[in-house]
Short mmCIF file of C-alpha atoms and ligand atoms in Angstrom, two decimals:
data_model
loop_
_atom_site.label_atom_id
_atom_site.label_comp_id
_atom_site.label_asym_id
_atom_site.label_seq_id
_atom_site.Cartn_x
_atom_site.Cartn_y
_atom_site.Cartn_z
CA MET A 1 146.28 268.73 -12.72
CA THR A 2 145.59 265.09 -12.82
CA THR A 3 142.15 264.56 -13.04
CA ALA A 4 140.28 263.05 -9.69
CA LEU A 5 136.38 262.38 -8.55
CA ARG A 6 134.84 265.36 -8.91
CA LEU A 7 134.09 267.42 -5.79
CA ASP A 8 131.40 269.82 -5.13
CA ALA A 9 133.63 273.04 -3.77
CA ALA A 10 130.23 274.43 -1.94
CA GLU A 11 130.80 271.83 0.34
CA LEU A 12 134.62 272.03 1.11
CA GLU A 13 136.31 274.05 3.96
CA LEU A 14 139.57 276.05 2.44
CA HIS A 15 142.09 273.59 3.44
CA GLU A 16 140.13 270.64 2.28
CA ILE A 17 140.14 272.69 -1.55
CA GLU A 18 144.23 273.19 -1.15
CA GLU A 19 144.42 269.62 -0.38
CA HIS A 20 142.52 268.47 -3.62
CA LEU A 21 144.56 270.90 -5.32
CA GLU A 22 147.81 269.75 -4.11
CA ALA A 23 147.08 266.24 -4.90
CA ALA A 24 145.81 266.76 -8.10
CA GLY A 25 149.26 268.56 -8.50
CA ALA A 26 148.46 272.68 -8.87
CA PRO A 27 150.05 274.75 -6.60
CA ARG A 28 147.91 275.37 -3.05
CA PHE A 29 147.79 279.01 -3.17
CA HIS A 30 144.89 278.81 -5.58
CA GLY A 31 142.73 277.29 -3.31
CA ARG A 32 142.24 280.97 -1.72
CA GLN A 33 141.43 282.46 -4.92
CA ILE A 34 138.27 279.56 -5.51
CA PHE A 35 137.34 280.66 -2.12
CA GLN A 36 136.82 283.88 -2.44
CA TRP A 37 135.10 283.65 -5.96
CA VAL A 38 133.05 281.58 -4.43
CA HIS A 39 131.90 282.61 -0.90
CA ARG A 40 132.80 286.49 -1.66
CA LYS A 41 131.81 287.39 -5.09
CA ASP A 42 129.51 284.53 -5.80
CA ILE A 43 130.91 283.53 -8.80
CA THR A 44 130.76 279.56 -9.22
CA ASP A 45 131.86 279.49 -13.13
CA PHE A 46 135.41 278.62 -13.16
CA GLY A 47 136.05 280.46 -16.32
CA ALA A 48 134.78 283.86 -14.87
CA MET A 49 137.39 283.52 -12.12
CA THR A 50 140.03 285.98 -13.68
CA ASP A 51 142.83 285.74 -11.72
CA LEU A 52 143.52 281.88 -12.26
CA GLY A 53 145.32 281.27 -15.20
CA ARG A 54 143.90 280.05 -18.55
CA GLU A 55 145.18 276.49 -18.55
CA LEU A 56 143.86 275.93 -14.40
CA ARG A 57 140.25 277.56 -15.64
CA ALA A 58 139.88 275.03 -18.24
CA ALA A 59 141.01 272.02 -15.90
CA LEU A 60 138.71 273.09 -12.78
CA PRO A 61 135.61 271.86 -14.07
CA SER A 62 136.99 268.29 -14.05
CA HIS A 63 137.60 268.69 -10.36
CA PHE A 64 134.68 270.24 -8.66
CA SER A 65 131.66 271.51 -9.30
CA VAL A 66 129.78 274.24 -7.14
CA SER A 67 126.09 273.33 -6.13
CA THR A 68 123.78 276.01 -5.31
CA PRO A 69 120.18 276.01 -4.14
CA ILE A 70 117.69 276.98 -6.87
CA VAL A 71 115.13 279.72 -5.31
CA ALA A 72 111.58 277.79 -5.73
CA GLY A 73 109.34 280.91 -4.75
CA ARG A 74 109.62 283.79 -2.57
CA GLU A 75 107.20 285.71 -0.07
CA ARG A 76 107.70 289.31 0.74
CA SER A 77 105.74 290.41 3.89
CA THR A 78 103.99 293.86 4.66
CA ASP A 79 107.03 294.43 7.25
CA GLY A 80 109.53 293.24 4.99
CA THR A 81 110.49 289.78 6.09
CA THR A 82 111.04 287.54 2.95
CA LYS A 83 110.52 284.26 3.14
CA PHE A 84 112.27 282.45 0.18
CA LEU A 85 111.49 278.33 -0.62
CA LEU A 86 114.40 276.88 -2.23
CA GLN A 87 115.31 273.50 -4.04
CA LEU A 88 117.80 271.32 -3.11
CA ALA A 89 119.40 269.19 -5.75
CA ASP A 90 117.56 265.98 -5.15
CA GLY A 91 114.16 268.45 -5.11
CA ASN A 92 113.79 268.64 -1.42
CA LEU A 93 112.63 271.99 -0.02
CA ILE A 94 113.29 274.00 2.49
CA GLU A 95 112.64 277.81 3.93
CA SER A 96 114.71 280.34 4.12
CA VAL A 97 114.26 283.81 6.12
CA PHE A 98 115.08 287.40 5.60
CA ILE A 99 114.51 289.42 8.76
CA PRO A 100 115.31 293.14 8.01
CA ASP A 101 116.12 296.07 10.48
CA THR A 102 116.09 294.24 13.35
CA PRO A 103 117.68 296.54 13.55
CA SER A 104 120.74 294.06 11.67
CA GLN A 105 119.90 292.30 8.90
CA THR A 106 119.25 288.83 9.83
CA PHE A 107 119.43 285.80 8.19
CA CYS A 108 117.52 282.33 9.35
CA LEU A 109 118.56 279.57 8.43
CA SER A 110 117.33 275.99 8.41
CA THR A 111 119.70 272.91 8.87
CA GLN A 112 117.11 269.66 7.97
CA VAL A 113 114.66 268.85 5.76
CA GLY A 114 112.10 268.82 8.62
CA CYS A 115 112.81 267.96 12.05
CA ALA A 116 112.74 265.11 14.39
CA MET A 117 112.18 266.88 17.42
CA LYS A 118 108.54 266.91 17.32
CA CYS A 119 107.61 270.07 19.94
CA ALA A 120 103.78 270.03 20.01
CA PHE A 121 103.26 273.95 19.01
CA CYS A 122 105.30 273.98 16.14
CA LEU A 123 104.77 272.94 12.18
CA THR A 124 107.88 272.02 11.54
CA ALA A 125 107.62 269.23 13.07
CA ARG A 126 104.85 268.32 11.22
CA MET A 127 106.99 267.52 8.57
CA GLY A 128 108.93 265.17 10.52
CA ILE A 129 112.50 264.55 9.61
CA VAL A 130 113.16 264.30 6.27
CA ARG A 131 117.15 264.17 5.98
CA ASN A 132 119.97 266.77 7.08
CA LEU A 133 121.07 269.05 5.39
CA SER A 134 125.32 269.15 4.33
CA ALA A 135 127.10 271.82 5.23
CA GLY A 136 127.26 273.08 1.45
CA GLU A 137 123.35 273.59 1.39
CA ILE A 138 123.31 275.54 4.62
CA VAL A 139 126.01 277.97 3.42
CA GLY A 140 124.29 277.93 0.45
CA GLN A 141 121.25 279.45 1.67
CA VAL A 142 123.40 282.75 3.01
CA ARG A 143 125.24 282.50 -0.56
CA VAL A 144 121.24 282.63 -2.46
CA LEU A 145 119.74 285.36 -0.16
CA LEU A 146 122.79 287.50 -0.17
CA ARG A 147 122.57 287.47 -4.30
CA GLU A 148 118.66 287.92 -4.23
CA LEU A 149 118.45 290.59 -1.74
CA HIS A 150 121.31 292.33 -3.35
CA MET A 151 123.79 292.25 -0.18
CA LEU A 152 126.88 291.12 -1.51
CA GLY A 153 129.53 293.12 1.23
CA GLN A 154 127.09 293.98 3.63
CA ARG A 155 127.28 292.65 6.94
CA PHE A 156 124.47 290.50 8.70
CA ASN A 157 123.69 288.18 10.77
CA ILE A 158 122.92 284.70 11.26
CA VAL A 159 119.94 282.80 13.40
CA LEU A 160 119.90 279.17 12.70
CA MET A 161 115.70 278.90 13.92
CA GLY A 162 114.82 277.96 10.40
CA MET A 163 113.22 274.39 9.56
CA GLY A 164 115.36 271.36 12.35
CA GLU A 165 117.05 270.78 15.00
CA PRO A 166 120.97 271.99 14.58
CA LEU A 167 122.35 270.26 17.28
CA HIS A 168 120.93 266.94 15.88
CA ASN A 169 122.69 267.63 12.13
CA TYR A 170 125.64 268.75 14.70
CA ASP A 171 129.02 267.73 11.83
CA ALA A 172 127.53 269.78 9.00
CA THR A 173 126.14 272.59 10.72
CA MET A 174 129.43 273.13 12.84
CA LYS A 175 131.29 272.77 9.15
CA ALA A 176 128.82 275.09 7.51
CA LEU A 177 130.07 278.00 10.75
CA ARG A 178 133.70 277.07 9.89
CA ILE A 179 133.07 277.90 6.22
CA LEU A 180 131.03 280.93 7.06
CA GLY A 181 133.47 282.37 9.68
CA ASP A 182 136.59 281.95 7.13
CA GLU A 183 138.21 284.88 6.76
CA HIS A 184 138.82 284.49 3.04
CA GLY A 185 135.03 283.90 2.58
CA LEU A 186 132.45 285.64 3.94
CA ALA A 187 134.22 286.12 7.54
CA VAL A 188 131.07 285.82 9.53
CA SER A 189 132.41 286.13 13.28
CA PRO A 190 130.58 284.16 15.68
CA ARG A 191 129.30 287.01 17.61
CA ARG A 192 127.02 287.57 14.31
CA VAL A 193 125.99 283.86 14.58
CA THR A 194 123.02 282.14 17.24
CA LEU A 195 122.58 278.89 17.30
CA SER A 196 119.01 277.63 18.65
CA THR A 197 118.30 274.19 20.22
CA VAL A 198 116.10 272.06 21.98
CA GLY A 199 119.06 271.20 24.37
CA VAL A 200 120.16 267.68 22.41
CA LEU A 201 122.84 267.44 25.81
CA PRO A 202 126.05 264.74 24.01
CA ALA A 203 125.94 267.61 21.10
CA LEU A 204 125.71 270.37 23.39
CA GLU A 205 129.14 269.34 25.27
CA ARG A 206 130.21 268.86 22.55
CA LEU A 207 129.39 272.79 21.51
CA ALA A 208 131.07 274.23 24.22
CA THR A 209 134.84 272.48 23.29
CA GLU A 210 134.46 274.10 19.80
CA PRO A 211 137.06 276.95 18.79
CA TYR A 212 133.99 279.07 16.56
CA MET A 213 131.70 279.17 19.51
CA PRO A 214 127.98 280.78 18.12
CA ASN A 215 125.97 282.36 20.46
CA LEU A 216 123.50 280.04 22.13
CA ALA A 217 120.00 279.96 22.57
CA ILE A 218 117.99 277.48 24.25
CA SER A 219 114.11 276.68 23.80
CA LEU A 220 113.27 275.94 27.43
CA HIS A 221 109.64 276.53 27.13
CA SER A 222 108.50 275.45 29.99
CA THR A 223 109.19 275.36 33.68
CA THR A 224 108.02 271.53 34.62
CA GLU A 225 110.02 268.30 33.74
CA GLU A 226 106.43 266.63 33.71
CA GLN A 227 105.11 270.09 31.32
CA ARG A 228 108.12 270.20 29.09
CA ASP A 229 107.81 266.20 28.72
CA ARG A 230 104.76 266.73 26.93
CA LEU A 231 105.93 269.78 25.08
CA VAL A 232 109.30 269.40 23.92
CA PRO A 233 109.52 265.75 23.78
CA ILE A 234 113.08 265.67 23.36
CA ASN A 235 112.54 266.25 27.54
CA ARG A 236 112.09 262.85 28.07
CA LYS A 237 115.65 261.94 26.92
CA TYR A 238 117.90 265.04 28.21
CA GLY A 239 115.63 266.42 30.86
CA LEU A 240 115.41 270.15 31.95
CA GLN A 241 117.28 269.86 35.05
CA ASP A 242 120.17 268.40 32.93
CA LEU A 243 119.74 270.77 30.30
CA LEU A 244 120.04 273.74 32.76
CA ASP A 245 123.40 272.15 34.32
CA ALA A 246 124.90 272.04 30.82
CA CYS A 247 124.20 275.73 30.33
CA ARG A 248 125.75 276.84 33.75
CA ARG A 249 128.94 274.77 32.62
CA PHE A 250 128.80 276.25 29.20
CA PRO A 251 131.47 278.69 28.75
CA LEU A 252 130.89 282.14 27.97
CA THR A 253 132.40 285.17 27.44
CA ARG A 254 132.39 287.98 29.33
CA ARG A 255 129.60 289.78 27.73
CA ASN A 256 127.79 287.14 26.49
CA ARG A 257 124.40 285.54 28.11
CA ILE A 258 122.62 282.62 26.71
CA THR A 259 119.22 283.31 25.25
CA PHE A 260 116.13 281.62 26.98
CA GLU A 261 113.21 281.11 24.22
CA TYR A 262 110.42 280.34 25.92
CA VAL A 263 106.84 280.03 23.59
CA MET A 264 104.04 281.60 25.38
CA LEU A 265 100.85 279.19 25.02
CA ASP A 266 97.91 280.31 26.59
CA GLN A 267 96.79 278.99 30.11
CA VAL A 268 99.19 276.45 29.83
CA ASN A 269 102.78 278.08 30.77
CA ASP A 270 102.21 281.63 30.97
CA THR A 271 101.00 281.79 34.36
CA PRO A 272 102.55 283.85 37.35
CA GLU A 273 103.47 280.63 38.72
CA ASP A 274 105.22 279.74 35.77
CA ALA A 275 107.21 282.58 35.40
CA ARG A 276 108.49 282.10 39.25
CA ARG A 277 109.64 279.45 38.52
CA LEU A 278 111.49 280.40 35.60
CA VAL A 279 113.35 282.96 37.86
CA LYS A 280 114.16 280.40 39.79
CA LEU A 281 115.26 277.79 37.58
CA LEU A 282 117.28 280.48 35.74
CA HIS A 283 119.17 281.26 39.19
CA GLY A 284 122.83 281.22 38.71
CA ILE A 285 122.94 281.18 35.13
CA LYS A 286 124.19 284.10 32.65
CA ALA A 287 120.49 284.64 30.98
CA LYS A 288 118.41 286.46 29.16
CA VAL A 289 114.98 285.89 28.10
CA ASN A 290 112.74 286.07 24.94
CA LEU A 291 109.66 285.48 24.91
CA LEU A 292 107.72 283.98 21.86
CA PRO A 293 104.23 284.70 22.01
CA LEU A 294 102.85 281.67 20.01
CA ASN A 295 102.39 282.18 16.32
CA ALA A 296 99.32 280.28 15.58
CA ALA A 297 98.40 278.04 12.47
CA PRO A 298 96.00 275.63 11.44
CA GLY A 299 96.27 272.01 13.06
CA ILE A 300 98.40 274.08 16.51
CA PRO A 301 96.17 272.78 19.07
CA PHE A 302 97.60 275.85 21.35
CA ASP A 303 96.39 279.60 21.46
CA ARG A 304 98.26 282.89 21.56
CA PRO A 305 97.89 284.71 25.06
CA SER A 306 96.60 287.63 25.10
CA ASP A 307 99.00 290.93 25.49
CA GLU A 308 98.14 291.27 28.92
CA ARG A 309 99.09 287.63 29.72
CA VAL A 310 102.35 288.39 28.01
CA ASN A 311 103.51 291.67 29.77
CA ARG A 312 102.11 290.36 32.81
CA PHE A 313 104.46 286.95 32.61
CA ALA A 314 107.61 289.61 31.58
CA ALA A 315 106.90 291.90 34.57
CA ILE A 316 107.48 289.13 37.30
CA LEU A 317 111.03 288.25 35.85
CA ALA A 318 111.79 291.78 35.22
CA ASP A 319 110.95 293.06 38.60
CA HIS A 320 113.30 289.62 39.88
CA HIS A 321 116.10 291.26 37.72
CA VAL A 322 116.03 288.97 34.79
CA THR A 323 116.44 290.42 31.14
CA VAL A 324 113.35 290.05 29.12
CA SER A 325 112.28 291.03 25.61
CA VAL A 326 109.34 289.68 23.77
CA ARG A 327 109.68 288.34 20.34
CA ARG A 328 107.67 290.97 17.91
CA SER A 329 106.97 288.34 15.02
CA ARG A 330 108.03 289.24 11.87
CA GLY A 331 106.40 287.51 8.44
CA ARG A 332 103.19 286.29 9.88
CA ASP A 333 101.15 286.98 7.06
CA ILE A 334 103.50 284.84 5.03
CA ARG A 335 103.70 282.00 7.16
CA ALA A 336 107.69 283.24 7.89
CA ALA A 337 107.31 283.27 11.69
CA CYS A 338 109.12 281.08 13.78
CA GLY A 339 107.55 277.55 14.14
CA GLN A 340 106.00 278.18 10.83
CA LEU A 341 108.14 276.64 8.44
CA ILE A 342 106.52 273.76 6.76
CA THR A 343 107.18 272.31 3.35
CA GLU A 344 105.35 269.64 1.78
CA SER A 345 107.88 265.93 0.85
CA THR A 346 108.86 266.03 -2.46
CA ARG A 347 107.16 262.70 -2.59
CA ALA A 348 104.09 264.57 -2.26
CA SER A 349 102.83 265.42 -5.81
CA ALA A 350 104.42 266.75 -9.38
CA PRO A 351 106.85 269.69 -8.16
CA GLY A 352 104.54 272.43 -10.34
CA GLN A 353 101.35 271.03 -7.79
CA ARG A 354 103.39 271.37 -5.63
CA LEU A 355 104.63 274.37 -5.59
CA ALA A 356 101.43 276.08 -6.14
CA THR A 357 99.93 274.32 -3.10
CA LEU A 358 102.93 276.18 -1.00
CA MET A 359 102.64 279.48 -2.35
CA GLN A 360 98.72 279.66 -1.32
CA ALA A 361 98.85 278.04 1.78
CA PRO A 362 96.26 279.57 3.79
CA LYS A 363 97.07 282.46 5.97
CA ALA A 364 98.07 281.98 9.63
CA SER A 365 95.39 283.46 11.80
CA HIS A 366 96.26 286.75 13.34
CA ARG A 367 95.15 288.21 16.53
N1 SAH B 1 115.29 273.41 16.43
C1 SAH B 1 115.85 274.55 16.84
C2 SAH B 1 115.77 275.89 16.28
C3 SAH B 1 114.27 276.39 15.32
S1 SAH B 1 112.67 276.86 15.93
C4 SAH B 1 115.32 275.22 18.32
O1 SAH B 1 114.14 274.46 19.01
O2 SAH B 1 115.68 275.85 18.88
C5 SAH B 1 113.13 278.49 16.60
C6 SAH B 1 112.47 279.12 17.44
O3 SAH B 1 110.97 279.00 17.31
C7 SAH B 1 112.29 277.95 18.53
O4 SAH B 1 112.47 278.13 20.00
C8 SAH B 1 110.86 277.33 18.70
O5 SAH B 1 110.28 276.33 20.02
C9 SAH B 1 110.33 278.37 18.04
N2 SAH B 1 108.88 277.84 17.49
C10 SAH B 1 108.09 276.86 17.01
N3 SAH B 1 107.14 277.01 16.82
C11 SAH B 1 106.77 278.12 17.26
C12 SAH B 1 105.62 278.83 17.24
N4 SAH B 1 104.58 278.12 16.53
N5 SAH B 1 105.23 280.00 17.55
C13 SAH B 1 106.40 280.62 18.03
N6 SAH B 1 107.56 279.82 18.84
C14 SAH B 1 107.51 279.12 17.60
#
């Protein structure tokens, strides 16, 4: 092989690995072998890829590296939910969460360090946006979780509901899904993947044309433009009505529906009138509603409604034949629940100190 620039194979789709091999004078078919080792067997040391010839094994490290996030911390909730603090090559920290037995095994992945969306009730929003994750960093979370949880070869679901807004990091997110979906790697079916978004409209329209089409969840949270402007500020740019129109046009398979997530804030958006407005808004959309009673956290200026208020809201939807579920919060005791993922900026303090702060962060209040 002739030497070229060293590439990170974790970032590459199979065809890209094949093209680079070919350009370097090696047969393309070795690409599949390398891809399988990395993604199916979690082997990143070329020397251990035993079905490759000795010469190729020796040559590969000058062409490719394979980067993997480092586990910097891990916390297990009483309900089995496990939050992983992962360190990226540049020192930035992200969180990925394993949620067992839902009844499937679910990996909740981050797509950005921080988030730019500024949702009023979300802790990640407090970080602001630090940077996008690369495709390899998104896929790397799955590789790390499979290894750490001894789940290689087992089935799992993916929800893009960790830190970040996936449609604000469109290209890397879609590339990651193509790598995860490749039949020569983990072969994750798009039916097992759910992308959750506040509704970045141009990106949502693009998603509608993708060959690899994950399930869609829309973070709606409000039934009026005026209130959604305040709770989900991107609404000022891409309003509620336009978002719902885009949902109406979104191509769905026969059995598929769009999930509408609705965070419930006590006395703010949880009244019977809100529920009735929601029924009307969703008219004509193949929808199901997932109610998310607020996971409270220090610094979040809202309260979690009583179970009674949540149930009354749910009952109104159900009475109007809207499928509704209430998300039982997982991992609240370790701040791994929705909207509770937050890491400190890498600039804040020395790594050891930073980690200690994170792992001892005050517990979320329980209700
Ligand atoms: N940015 C994407 C995915 C991340 S969050 C999105 O907004 O859809 C996944 C879900 O958790 C979103 O619906 C988000 O609004 C919700 N969420 C954020 N903060 C929350 C909190 N404190 N309690 C409950 N749900 C919250």
